[in-house]
């Protein structure tokens, strides 16, 4: 298992390129199951989660090859539409094969993803939608077994109890091949949902309204393969924006769509950071002190839960006290004890963390617990006095392409230590 060692104190300067979005690539790769033939996906980030998904597609009789930032999928008929536990347990997003498989084959068996470090994360909304579309659902032995007695899903009006990103994506894929017009109400508005809709439409689907909370899908009988370049990763971009601000740096984050990051940009500005669009990127400059600001996570276009841990580190250095409230996942403060070991002053009461700014953090050995928590510890290490070693970085490798190379390119003293326990 690799560790990452950082020696704090360097100001970040220069240009950092942003990779393709993990959370867009995953549903899009799953959507390839909707059509036979040769699909080509470009600008795919080299991440463990993408490799796991290619493994799952290959298990489902597809030929998925991941090379040089491209995934080529030769779509073929699936003989047994089953996503086994061994693959789903590696990555929750595997559940995104459910919608496409049921839409295409009228049946699927998918291991229940179960909880994970950040929360219970049920999939009841995905299943409720499929049921309304005429599927019968059975939960047994840790698997969900879905069967459509009529063979083809029927359109329905589905009202989500809460907006769910992968739930919206699964049902959008399911509805693309269903009979009639499906309406998804209280749908997730995340840019990755919009990106999936763009891809489905390129494949011949009729999806309208993605990016708003009502999505209408007119089902078609069949879809064709697609060639698509994945949009940039707004969370990776946001992470470098915070890292630049943290070190009082001057960084051009290249290839980011600022309109996807409005909530973060507004909070950075309120904290005293300059955020300016520059060409196809965004320049982050901080010269003055950081001010404390309060943040509450919310579904898009609110402040993203996937940026909460990183923003909290920034607030550790701000003047005053900041309140950070997590409303999406019930257990997403696992970075707090590790940050406190580095000298931060954070108190958690229920869903709110109160962060009192400190003058300095101290380098320490810390443990990464999930993807975004890992990123926050790396950012803390960039400004901490002395050396920080972040352990269990496999979490990081699931979501950040070449993070140590990119940070080193901005002047950070950072290295990967291979194979340490
Ligand atoms: N929820 C339910 N029932 C459902 C589905 C969701 O109660 O059927 C709840 C969840 O437990 C959670 C809330 O609804 O409290 C929102 O969860 P959502 O379903 O939107 O999350 P997700 O689709 O499982 C995606 C991202 C996450 C990101 C969240 C929120 C992918 C592959 N994953 O997860 O990304 O945090 O949306 O924006 O798109 C990450 O990249 O680090 C990550 C965790």
Tab-separated table of C-alpha atoms and ligand atoms in Angstrom:
chain	number	residue	atom	x	y	z
A	1	UNK	CA	0.000	0.000	0.000
A	2	UNK	CA	1.389	3.392	-0.978
A	3	UNK	CA	1.777	6.435	1.253
A	4	UNK	CA	2.220	10.064	0.301
A	5	UNK	CA	4.798	12.223	2.033
A	6	UNK	CA	4.582	15.998	1.944
A	7	UNK	CA	6.865	18.631	3.371
A	8	UNK	CA	4.733	21.698	4.015
A	9	UNK	CA	5.483	25.352	3.413
A	10	UNK	CA	5.635	25.808	-0.354
A	11	UNK	CA	3.382	28.325	-2.067
A	12	UNK	CA	1.658	26.739	-5.089
A	13	UNK	CA	2.295	28.535	-8.381
A	14	UNK	CA	1.759	27.677	-12.026
A	15	UNK	CA	-0.785	25.845	-14.131
A	16	UNK	CA	-2.569	22.591	-13.293
A	17	UNK	CA	-4.537	20.693	-15.937
A	18	UNK	CA	-7.844	19.105	-14.895
A	19	UNK	CA	-8.642	15.513	-15.880
A	20	UNK	CA	-11.922	14.034	-17.106
A	21	UNK	CA	-14.653	13.714	-14.470
A	22	UNK	CA	-14.772	10.401	-12.620
A	23	UNK	CA	-18.445	10.794	-11.694
A	24	UNK	CA	-19.365	11.543	-15.309
A	25	UNK	CA	-17.218	8.770	-16.805
A	26	UNK	CA	-18.696	6.051	-14.557
A	27	UNK	CA	-22.386	6.414	-15.562
A	28	UNK	CA	-21.423	7.051	-19.194
A	29	UNK	CA	-19.383	3.849	-19.383
A	30	UNK	CA	-22.341	1.974	-17.894
A	31	UNK	CA	-24.641	3.559	-20.485
A	32	UNK	CA	-22.576	1.852	-23.201
A	33	UNK	CA	-24.466	-1.311	-22.175
A	34	UNK	CA	-27.521	0.232	-23.854
A	35	UNK	CA	-26.153	-0.219	-27.386
A	36	UNK	CA	-24.179	-2.804	-29.276
A	37	UNK	CA	-21.179	-1.774	-31.381
A	38	UNK	CA	-17.983	0.208	-30.859
A	39	UNK	CA	-18.059	2.998	-28.314
A	40	UNK	CA	-15.162	5.366	-27.788
A	41	UNK	CA	-14.772	7.493	-24.677
A	42	UNK	CA	-11.983	10.069	-24.597
A	43	UNK	CA	-10.521	12.180	-21.767
A	44	UNK	CA	-11.149	9.347	-19.293
A	45	UNK	CA	-9.131	9.787	-16.063
A	46	UNK	CA	-6.712	7.046	-15.177
A	47	UNK	CA	-8.263	6.024	-11.883
A	48	UNK	CA	-8.812	2.793	-10.040
A	49	UNK	CA	-12.621	3.233	-10.180
A	50	UNK	CA	-12.529	3.356	-13.986
A	51	UNK	CA	-10.416	0.182	-14.077
A	52	UNK	CA	-12.894	-1.536	-11.752
A	53	UNK	CA	-15.780	-0.535	-13.990
A	54	UNK	CA	-13.977	-1.838	-17.103
A	55	UNK	CA	-13.521	-5.123	-15.222
A	56	UNK	CA	-17.259	-5.215	-14.542
A	57	UNK	CA	-18.095	-4.462	-18.194
A	58	UNK	CA	-15.757	-7.247	-19.300
A	59	UNK	CA	-17.421	-9.575	-16.814
A	60	UNK	CA	-20.694	-8.683	-18.574
A	61	UNK	CA	-19.301	-9.930	-21.937
A	62	UNK	CA	-18.273	-6.494	-23.220
A	63	UNK	CA	-14.773	-5.807	-24.512
A	64	UNK	CA	-13.647	-2.747	-22.576
A	65	UNK	CA	-10.058	-1.623	-23.120
A	66	UNK	CA	-8.593	1.326	-21.207
A	67	UNK	CA	-5.467	2.852	-22.781
A	68	UNK	CA	-3.952	6.346	-23.011
A	69	UNK	CA	-6.920	8.160	-21.539
A	70	UNK	CA	-9.409	6.359	-23.768
A	71	UNK	CA	-11.860	3.581	-23.087
A	72	UNK	CA	-13.054	1.640	-26.088
A	73	UNK	CA	-16.002	-0.613	-25.430
A	74	UNK	CA	-17.103	-3.186	-27.934
A	75	UNK	CA	-20.721	-3.606	-26.925
A	76	UNK	CA	-21.976	-7.177	-27.277
A	77	UNK	CA	-25.061	-9.006	-26.007
A	78	UNK	CA	-24.863	-9.802	-22.285
A	79	UNK	CA	-25.408	-13.497	-21.591
A	80	UNK	CA	-25.872	-13.177	-17.826
A	81	UNK	CA	-26.803	-9.660	-16.580
A	82	UNK	CA	-25.327	-10.161	-13.103
A	83	UNK	CA	-23.019	-7.747	-11.261
A	84	UNK	CA	-21.331	-9.910	-8.616
A	85	UNK	CA	-20.463	-8.925	-5.055
A	86	UNK	CA	-16.710	-9.163	-5.697
A	87	UNK	CA	-16.892	-6.253	-8.144
A	88	UNK	CA	-19.668	-4.169	-6.557
A	89	UNK	CA	-17.973	-4.215	-3.142
A	90	UNK	CA	-14.905	-2.546	-4.688
A	91	UNK	CA	-16.973	0.366	-5.892
A	92	UNK	CA	-20.525	1.470	-5.106
A	93	UNK	CA	-20.936	3.114	-8.512
A	94	UNK	CA	-21.176	-0.407	-9.993
A	95	UNK	CA	-24.870	-0.107	-9.182
A	96	UNK	CA	-25.048	2.140	-12.275
A	97	UNK	CA	-25.228	-0.967	-14.481
A	98	UNK	CA	-28.688	-1.695	-13.055
A	99	UNK	CA	-30.716	0.775	-15.161
A	100	UNK	CA	-29.024	-0.044	-18.485
A	101	UNK	CA	-29.229	-3.824	-17.934
A	102	UNK	CA	-32.918	-3.809	-16.976
A	103	UNK	CA	-33.739	-1.484	-19.872
A	104	UNK	CA	-31.983	-3.674	-22.415
A	105	UNK	CA	-32.589	-7.204	-21.127
A	106	UNK	CA	-35.668	-6.894	-18.921
A	107	UNK	CA	-33.755	-8.374	-16.011
A	108	UNK	CA	-30.650	-7.886	-13.884
A	109	UNK	CA	-29.104	-9.196	-10.718
A	110	UNK	CA	-26.871	-6.737	-8.901
A	111	UNK	CA	-25.153	-7.130	-5.555
A	112	UNK	CA	-26.486	-4.566	-3.065
A	113	UNK	CA	-23.737	-2.005	-2.572
A	114	UNK	CA	-24.326	-1.722	1.188
A	115	UNK	CA	-23.083	1.146	3.313
A	116	UNK	CA	-19.674	2.722	3.070
A	117	UNK	CA	-17.432	4.877	5.207
A	118	UNK	CA	-19.412	8.085	4.606
A	119	UNK	CA	-22.904	6.736	5.256
A	120	UNK	CA	-25.578	4.076	4.784
A	121	UNK	CA	-26.286	5.099	1.179
A	122	UNK	CA	-29.412	3.072	0.349
A	123	UNK	CA	-30.695	2.611	-3.252
A	124	UNK	CA	-34.421	2.564	-2.451
A	125	UNK	CA	-35.105	5.479	-4.822
A	126	UNK	CA	-33.504	3.626	-7.758
A	127	UNK	CA	-35.639	0.572	-7.016
A	128	UNK	CA	-38.855	2.527	-6.467
A	129	UNK	CA	-38.437	4.071	-9.926
A	130	UNK	CA	-37.872	0.716	-11.619
A	131	UNK	CA	-40.925	-0.706	-9.843
A	132	UNK	CA	-43.074	2.175	-11.111
A	133	UNK	CA	-41.822	1.301	-14.595
A	134	UNK	CA	-43.165	-2.238	-14.256
A	135	UNK	CA	-40.207	-4.127	-12.782
A	136	UNK	CA	-40.577	-6.703	-10.014
A	137	UNK	CA	-37.935	-6.492	-7.367
A	138	UNK	CA	-36.695	-9.096	-4.959
A	139	UNK	CA	-34.015	-8.586	-2.355
A	140	UNK	CA	-32.333	-11.780	-1.223
A	141	UNK	CA	-28.899	-12.981	-0.142
A	142	UNK	CA	-27.386	-9.505	-0.517
A	143	UNK	CA	-28.514	-9.173	-4.115
A	144	UNK	CA	-31.273	-7.221	-5.820
A	145	UNK	CA	-32.998	-9.259	-8.508
A	146	UNK	CA	-35.008	-7.236	-11.013
A	147	UNK	CA	-37.366	-8.793	-13.521
A	148	UNK	CA	-39.686	-7.067	-15.991
A	149	UNK	CA	-42.572	-9.493	-16.639
A	150	UNK	CA	-43.597	-7.648	-19.836
A	151	UNK	CA	-40.018	-7.712	-21.087
A	152	UNK	CA	-39.843	-3.969	-21.719
A	153	UNK	CA	-40.040	-1.222	-19.094
A	154	UNK	CA	-43.065	1.089	-19.299
A	155	UNK	CA	-42.842	4.859	-18.910
A	156	UNK	CA	-43.916	6.347	-15.562
A	157	UNK	CA	-43.956	9.552	-13.576
A	158	UNK	CA	-41.360	9.135	-10.851
A	159	UNK	CA	-41.069	11.609	-7.994
A	160	UNK	CA	-37.864	11.215	-6.021
A	161	UNK	CA	-38.225	11.665	-2.257
A	162	UNK	CA	-34.749	13.240	-2.307
A	163	UNK	CA	-32.594	14.133	-5.278
A	164	UNK	CA	-30.132	11.318	-5.905
A	165	UNK	CA	-27.338	11.562	-8.470
A	166	UNK	CA	-26.816	7.902	-9.372
A	167	UNK	CA	-30.553	7.230	-8.874
A	168	UNK	CA	-31.400	9.881	-11.488
A	169	UNK	CA	-28.707	8.472	-13.790
A	170	UNK	CA	-29.924	4.885	-13.447
A	171	UNK	CA	-33.525	5.817	-14.179
A	172	UNK	CA	-32.575	8.086	-17.083
A	173	UNK	CA	-30.818	5.108	-18.690
A	174	UNK	CA	-33.757	2.833	-17.892
A	175	UNK	CA	-36.261	5.277	-19.399
A	176	UNK	CA	-34.178	5.767	-22.575
A	177	UNK	CA	-35.333	2.352	-23.849
A	178	UNK	CA	-38.732	2.215	-22.084
A	179	UNK	CA	-42.066	2.393	-23.852
A	180	UNK	CA	-43.503	5.923	-23.694
A	181	UNK	CA	-42.663	9.190	-21.911
A	182	UNK	CA	-41.087	9.030	-18.459
A	183	UNK	CA	-40.910	12.052	-16.186
A	184	UNK	CA	-38.397	12.277	-13.342
A	185	UNK	CA	-39.461	14.866	-10.761
A	186	UNK	CA	-37.112	16.222	-8.065
A	187	UNK	CA	-34.248	14.864	-10.171
A	188	UNK	CA	-30.614	15.577	-9.325
A	189	UNK	CA	-29.300	18.657	-11.170
A	190	UNK	CA	-25.585	17.839	-11.028
A	191	UNK	CA	-23.525	18.627	-14.170
A	192	UNK	CA	-22.659	14.916	-14.413
A	193	UNK	CA	-26.375	14.131	-14.900
A	194	UNK	CA	-26.442	16.679	-17.740
A	195	UNK	CA	-23.347	15.102	-19.271
A	196	UNK	CA	-24.952	11.650	-19.218
A	197	UNK	CA	-28.047	13.111	-20.912
A	198	UNK	CA	-25.819	14.600	-23.639
A	199	UNK	CA	-24.277	11.177	-24.239
A	200	UNK	CA	-27.636	9.381	-24.254
A	201	UNK	CA	-28.949	11.894	-26.786
A	202	UNK	CA	-25.858	11.337	-28.967
A	203	UNK	CA	-26.755	7.633	-28.833
A	204	UNK	CA	-30.217	8.425	-30.206
A	205	UNK	CA	-32.192	8.896	-26.967
A	206	UNK	CA	-34.657	11.728	-26.290
A	207	UNK	CA	-33.796	13.228	-22.920
A	208	UNK	CA	-35.004	16.761	-22.133
A	209	UNK	CA	-34.497	19.007	-19.126
A	210	UNK	CA	-31.344	17.435	-17.613
A	211	UNK	CA	-29.767	20.036	-15.343
A	212	UNK	CA	-33.209	21.027	-14.028
A	213	UNK	CA	-35.228	19.108	-11.455
A	214	UNK	CA	-37.702	17.745	-14.022
A	215	UNK	CA	-36.318	15.440	-16.696
A	216	UNK	CA	-38.508	14.066	-19.471
A	217	UNK	CA	-37.430	11.024	-21.468
A	218	UNK	CA	-39.211	9.744	-24.568
A	219	UNK	CA	-38.245	6.090	-24.842
A	220	UNK	CA	-36.896	4.676	-28.129
A	221	UNK	CA	-36.577	1.073	-29.337
A	222	UNK	CA	-32.816	1.022	-29.737
A	223	UNK	CA	-29.713	3.159	-29.365
A	224	UNK	CA	-26.419	3.303	-31.262
A	225	UNK	CA	-22.797	3.492	-30.072
A	226	UNK	CA	-21.126	6.801	-29.290
A	227	UNK	CA	-17.823	8.706	-29.408
A	228	UNK	CA	-17.540	11.202	-26.569
A	229	UNK	CA	-14.911	13.204	-24.656
A	230	UNK	CA	-15.693	13.327	-20.923
A	231	UNK	CA	-16.140	16.775	-19.340
A	232	UNK	CA	-13.575	18.078	-16.805
A	233	UNK	CA	-13.828	17.019	-13.169
A	234	UNK	CA	-15.298	19.898	-11.161
A	235	UNK	CA	-14.377	18.314	-7.832
A	236	UNK	CA	-10.762	17.751	-8.843
A	237	UNK	CA	-10.701	21.378	-10.041
A	238	UNK	CA	-12.268	22.567	-6.784
A	239	UNK	CA	-9.672	20.625	-4.804
A	240	UNK	CA	-6.797	22.418	-6.593
A	241	UNK	CA	-8.593	25.750	-6.165
A	242	UNK	CA	-8.695	25.205	-2.405
A	243	UNK	CA	-5.086	23.956	-2.341
A	244	UNK	CA	-3.950	27.109	-4.155
A	245	UNK	CA	-5.916	29.326	-1.754
A	246	UNK	CA	-4.575	27.414	1.226
A	247	UNK	CA	-0.921	28.067	0.344
A	248	UNK	CA	-1.538	31.756	-0.536
A	249	UNK	CA	-0.642	30.738	-4.052
A	250	UNK	CA	-1.262	31.908	-7.600
A	251	UNK	CA	-2.532	29.026	-9.749
A	252	UNK	CA	-4.322	28.707	-13.062
A	253	UNK	CA	-6.629	25.691	-12.846
A	254	UNK	CA	-6.880	24.819	-16.513
A	255	UNK	CA	-9.927	23.337	-18.212
A	256	UNK	CA	-12.558	23.952	-15.560
A	257	UNK	CA	-16.121	25.076	-16.196
A	258	UNK	CA	-16.565	27.801	-13.601
A	259	UNK	CA	-20.381	27.659	-13.879
A	260	UNK	CA	-20.157	24.168	-12.330
A	261	UNK	CA	-18.381	25.612	-9.306
A	262	UNK	CA	-20.412	28.687	-8.447
A	263	UNK	CA	-21.174	27.743	-4.848
A	264	UNK	CA	-17.512	26.986	-4.113
A	265	UNK	CA	-16.307	30.135	-5.903
A	266	UNK	CA	-18.726	32.295	-3.912
A	267	UNK	CA	-17.450	30.854	-0.619
A	268	UNK	CA	-13.805	31.225	-1.681
A	269	UNK	CA	-14.418	34.892	-2.541
A	270	UNK	CA	-16.188	35.456	0.763
A	271	UNK	CA	-13.134	33.959	2.465
A	272	UNK	CA	-10.863	36.507	0.763
A	273	UNK	CA	-9.640	34.529	-2.253
A	274	UNK	CA	-9.568	35.969	-5.803
A	275	UNK	CA	-11.343	33.660	-8.247
A	276	UNK	CA	-11.194	34.882	-11.861
A	277	UNK	CA	-12.108	33.198	-15.112
A	278	UNK	CA	-9.049	33.120	-17.409
A	279	UNK	CA	-9.365	31.576	-20.861
A	280	UNK	CA	-10.661	28.055	-20.400
A	281	UNK	CA	-9.645	27.978	-16.766
A	282	UNK	CA	-9.841	29.822	-13.495
A	283	UNK	CA	-7.095	31.723	-11.730
A	284	UNK	CA	-6.892	31.482	-7.958
A	285	UNK	CA	-4.863	34.092	-6.085
A	286	UNK	CA	-4.720	34.774	-2.382
A	287	UNK	CA	-2.690	37.600	-0.929
A	288	UNK	CA	-4.486	38.639	2.258
A	289	UNK	CA	-5.593	36.651	5.294
A	290	UNK	CA	-8.438	34.118	5.125
A	291	UNK	CA	-11.782	35.033	6.675
A	292	UNK	CA	-14.041	32.449	8.316
A	293	UNK	CA	-17.217	31.660	6.367
A	294	UNK	CA	-20.034	29.214	7.072
A	295	UNK	CA	-20.861	26.439	4.644
A	296	UNK	CA	-23.797	24.036	4.365
A	297	UNK	CA	-23.616	21.226	1.825
A	298	UNK	CA	-26.616	20.736	-0.476
A	299	UNK	CA	-27.473	19.075	-3.768
A	300	UNK	CA	-26.262	20.987	-6.854
A	301	UNK	CA	-26.242	23.965	-7.348
A	302	UNK	CA	-25.603	24.107	-3.581
A	303	UNK	CA	-22.190	23.630	-1.989
A	304	UNK	CA	-21.005	20.100	-2.952
A	305	UNK	CA	-20.530	17.525	-0.215
A	306	UNK	CA	-17.520	16.333	-2.220
A	307	UNK	CA	-15.773	19.659	-1.408
A	308	UNK	CA	-16.691	19.830	2.280
A	309	UNK	CA	-13.544	18.188	3.678
A	310	UNK	CA	-11.191	20.279	1.536
A	311	UNK	CA	-12.968	23.541	2.423
A	312	UNK	CA	-12.806	22.639	6.098
A	313	UNK	CA	-9.004	22.545	5.908
A	314	UNK	CA	-9.020	26.038	4.448
A	315	UNK	CA	-11.160	27.219	7.355
A	316	UNK	CA	-8.591	25.820	9.802
A	317	UNK	CA	-6.408	28.792	8.778
A	318	UNK	CA	-9.096	31.466	8.687
A	319	UNK	CA	-9.494	34.312	11.154
A	320	UNK	CA	-12.482	33.548	13.380
A	321	UNK	CA	-14.874	30.665	13.616
A	322	UNK	CA	-16.611	28.854	10.786
A	323	UNK	CA	-19.554	26.452	10.933
A	324	UNK	CA	-19.590	23.661	8.383
A	325	UNK	CA	-22.809	21.660	8.128
A	326	UNK	CA	-23.026	18.385	6.204
A	327	UNK	CA	-26.547	17.560	5.055
A	328	UNK	CA	-25.966	14.859	2.414
A	329	UNK	CA	-24.074	12.071	4.179
A	330	UNK	CA	-24.371	11.275	7.873
A	331	UNK	CA	-20.763	10.281	8.488
A	332	UNK	CA	-18.625	12.578	6.422
A	333	UNK	CA	-16.449	14.149	9.126
A	334	UNK	CA	-13.875	11.393	9.390
A	335	UNK	CA	-11.109	13.801	8.470
A	336	UNK	CA	-11.795	15.815	11.643
A	337	UNK	CA	-9.903	13.660	14.174
A	338	UNK	CA	-6.938	13.460	11.783
A	339	UNK	CA	-6.927	17.240	11.252
A	340	UNK	CA	-7.136	17.770	15.017
A	341	UNK	CA	-4.063	15.551	15.389
A	342	UNK	CA	-2.328	18.063	13.125
A	343	UNK	CA	-3.257	20.889	15.491
A	344	UNK	CA	-6.596	21.993	14.042
A	345	UNK	CA	-9.399	23.055	16.400
A	346	UNK	CA	-12.580	21.457	15.159
A	347	UNK	CA	-15.552	20.421	17.291
A	348	UNK	CA	-18.310	18.302	15.835
A	349	UNK	CA	-21.882	18.411	17.139
A	350	UNK	CA	-24.233	16.304	15.079
A	351	UNK	CA	-24.060	17.450	11.490
A	352	UNK	CA	-22.118	20.642	12.185
A	353	UNK	CA	-18.396	21.115	12.632
A	354	UNK	CA	-17.220	24.327	14.254
A	355	UNK	CA	-13.759	25.251	13.050
A	356	UNK	CA	-11.724	27.761	15.021
A	357	UNK	CA	-8.861	29.165	12.967
A	358	UNK	CA	-5.325	28.402	14.165
A	359	UNK	CA	-1.990	29.963	13.213
A	360	UNK	CA	-0.305	26.761	12.135
A	361	UNK	CA	-0.798	23.045	11.569
A	362	UNK	CA	1.862	20.484	12.375
A	363	UNK	CA	2.925	17.680	10.085
A	364	UNK	CA	1.964	14.203	11.322
A	365	UNK	CA	1.262	10.656	10.213
A	366	UNK	CA	-2.396	10.587	9.248
A	367	UNK	CA	-4.788	8.019	7.874
A	368	UNK	CA	-6.962	8.536	4.813
A	369	UNK	CA	-10.493	7.224	5.337
A	370	UNK	CA	-12.330	8.055	2.120
A	371	UNK	CA	-11.614	9.802	-1.123
A	372	UNK	CA	-12.354	13.435	-0.271
A	373	UNK	CA	-11.071	13.102	3.301
A	374	UNK	CA	-7.763	11.950	1.799
A	375	UNK	CA	-7.620	15.026	-0.397
A	376	UNK	CA	-8.198	17.247	2.626
A	377	UNK	CA	-5.275	15.665	4.476
A	378	UNK	CA	-2.988	16.244	1.496
A	379	UNK	CA	-4.030	19.920	1.424
A	380	UNK	CA	-3.381	20.190	5.160
A	381	UNK	CA	0.068	18.670	4.595
A	382	UNK	CA	0.893	21.389	2.046
A	383	UNK	CA	0.843	24.076	4.739
A	384	UNK	CA	1.731	22.088	7.857
A	385	UNK	CA	5.074	22.623	9.584
A	386	UNK	CA	7.400	19.762	8.746
A	387	UNK	CA	6.525	16.415	7.283
A	388	UNK	CA	3.103	14.808	6.819
A	389	UNK	CA	2.668	11.229	5.745
A	390	UNK	CA	-0.787	10.273	4.485
A	391	UNK	CA	-1.453	6.539	4.700
A	392	UNK	CA	-3.912	4.353	2.809
A	393	UNK	CA	-3.792	6.540	-0.284
A	394	UNK	CA	-5.607	3.936	-2.347
A	395	UNK	CA	-8.699	6.023	-1.564
A	396	UNK	CA	-7.015	8.963	-3.284
A	397	UNK	CA	-6.133	6.890	-6.326
A	398	UNK	CA	-9.841	6.204	-6.829
A	399	UNK	CA	-10.522	9.851	-7.608
A	400	UNK	CA	-7.441	11.988	-8.315
A	401	UNK	CA	-5.343	11.330	-11.397
A	402	UNK	CA	-1.589	11.776	-10.708
A	403	UNK	CA	-2.201	14.029	-7.711
A	404	UNK	CA	1.398	14.004	-6.500
A	405	UNK	CA	2.687	14.785	-9.991
A	406	UNK	CA	0.232	17.649	-10.416
A	407	UNK	CA	1.015	19.158	-7.006
A	408	UNK	CA	4.769	18.746	-7.545
A	409	UNK	CA	4.287	20.594	-10.857
A	410	UNK	CA	2.934	23.520	-8.827
A	411	UNK	CA	5.987	23.494	-6.574
A	412	UNK	CA	4.820	21.284	-3.685
A	413	UNK	CA	7.336	19.006	-1.994
A	414	UNK	CA	5.436	15.765	-2.299
A	415	UNK	CA	6.336	12.180	-3.122
A	416	UNK	CA	4.730	8.782	-3.239
A	417	UNK	CA	6.309	6.064	-1.177
A	418	UNK	CA	5.476	2.777	-2.777
A	419	UNK	CA	4.409	-0.385	-1.064
A	420	UNK	CA	4.574	0.632	2.612
A	421	UNK	CA	2.109	-0.840	5.082
B	1	LIG	N1	-30.208	8.255	-0.960
B	1	LIG	C1	-31.278	7.541	-0.479
B	1	LIG	N2	-31.880	6.608	-1.285
B	1	LIG	C2	-31.444	6.381	-2.553
B	1	LIG	C3	-30.363	7.100	-3.048
B	1	LIG	C4	-29.760	8.061	-2.238
B	1	LIG	O1	-31.691	7.722	0.669
B	1	LIG	O2	-32.036	5.513	-3.224
B	1	LIG	C5	-29.558	9.298	-0.125
B	1	LIG	C6	-28.095	9.028	0.166
B	1	LIG	O3	-27.917	8.143	1.245
B	1	LIG	C7	-27.586	10.425	0.441
B	1	LIG	C8	-28.407	11.283	-0.529
B	1	LIG	O4	-29.525	10.501	-0.861
B	1	LIG	O5	-27.898	10.803	1.748
B	1	LIG	C9	-27.717	11.706	-1.811
B	1	LIG	O6	-27.031	10.580	-2.360
B	1	LIG	P1	-26.837	10.347	-3.908
B	1	LIG	O7	-27.631	9.172	-4.314
B	1	LIG	O8	-27.035	11.616	-4.663
B	1	LIG	O9	-25.300	9.949	-3.958
B	1	LIG	P2	-24.674	8.915	-4.963
B	1	LIG	O10	-25.380	9.016	-6.251
B	1	LIG	O11	-24.521	7.591	-4.319
B	1	LIG	C10	-22.947	10.583	-6.044
B	1	LIG	C11	-21.463	10.650	-6.209
B	1	LIG	C12	-20.817	10.925	-4.856
B	1	LIG	C13	-21.362	12.261	-4.327
B	1	LIG	C14	-22.896	12.192	-4.237
B	1	LIG	C15	-23.534	13.492	-3.811
B	1	LIG	C16	-21.093	9.164	-8.100
B	1	LIG	C17	-20.543	7.897	-8.614
B	1	LIG	N3	-20.993	9.384	-6.769
B	1	LIG	O12	-23.207	9.506	-5.138
B	1	LIG	O13	-19.429	11.036	-5.080
B	1	LIG	O14	-20.833	12.519	-3.052
B	1	LIG	O15	-23.432	11.825	-5.528
B	1	LIG	O16	-23.196	14.512	-4.675
B	1	LIG	O17	-21.569	9.994	-8.857
B	1	LIG	C18	-17.142	11.019	-4.478
B	1	LIG	O18	-16.865	11.198	-5.676
B	1	LIG	O19	-16.280	11.136	-3.558
B	1	LIG	C19	-18.503	10.658	-4.105
B	1	LIG	C20	-18.794	10.084	-2.944
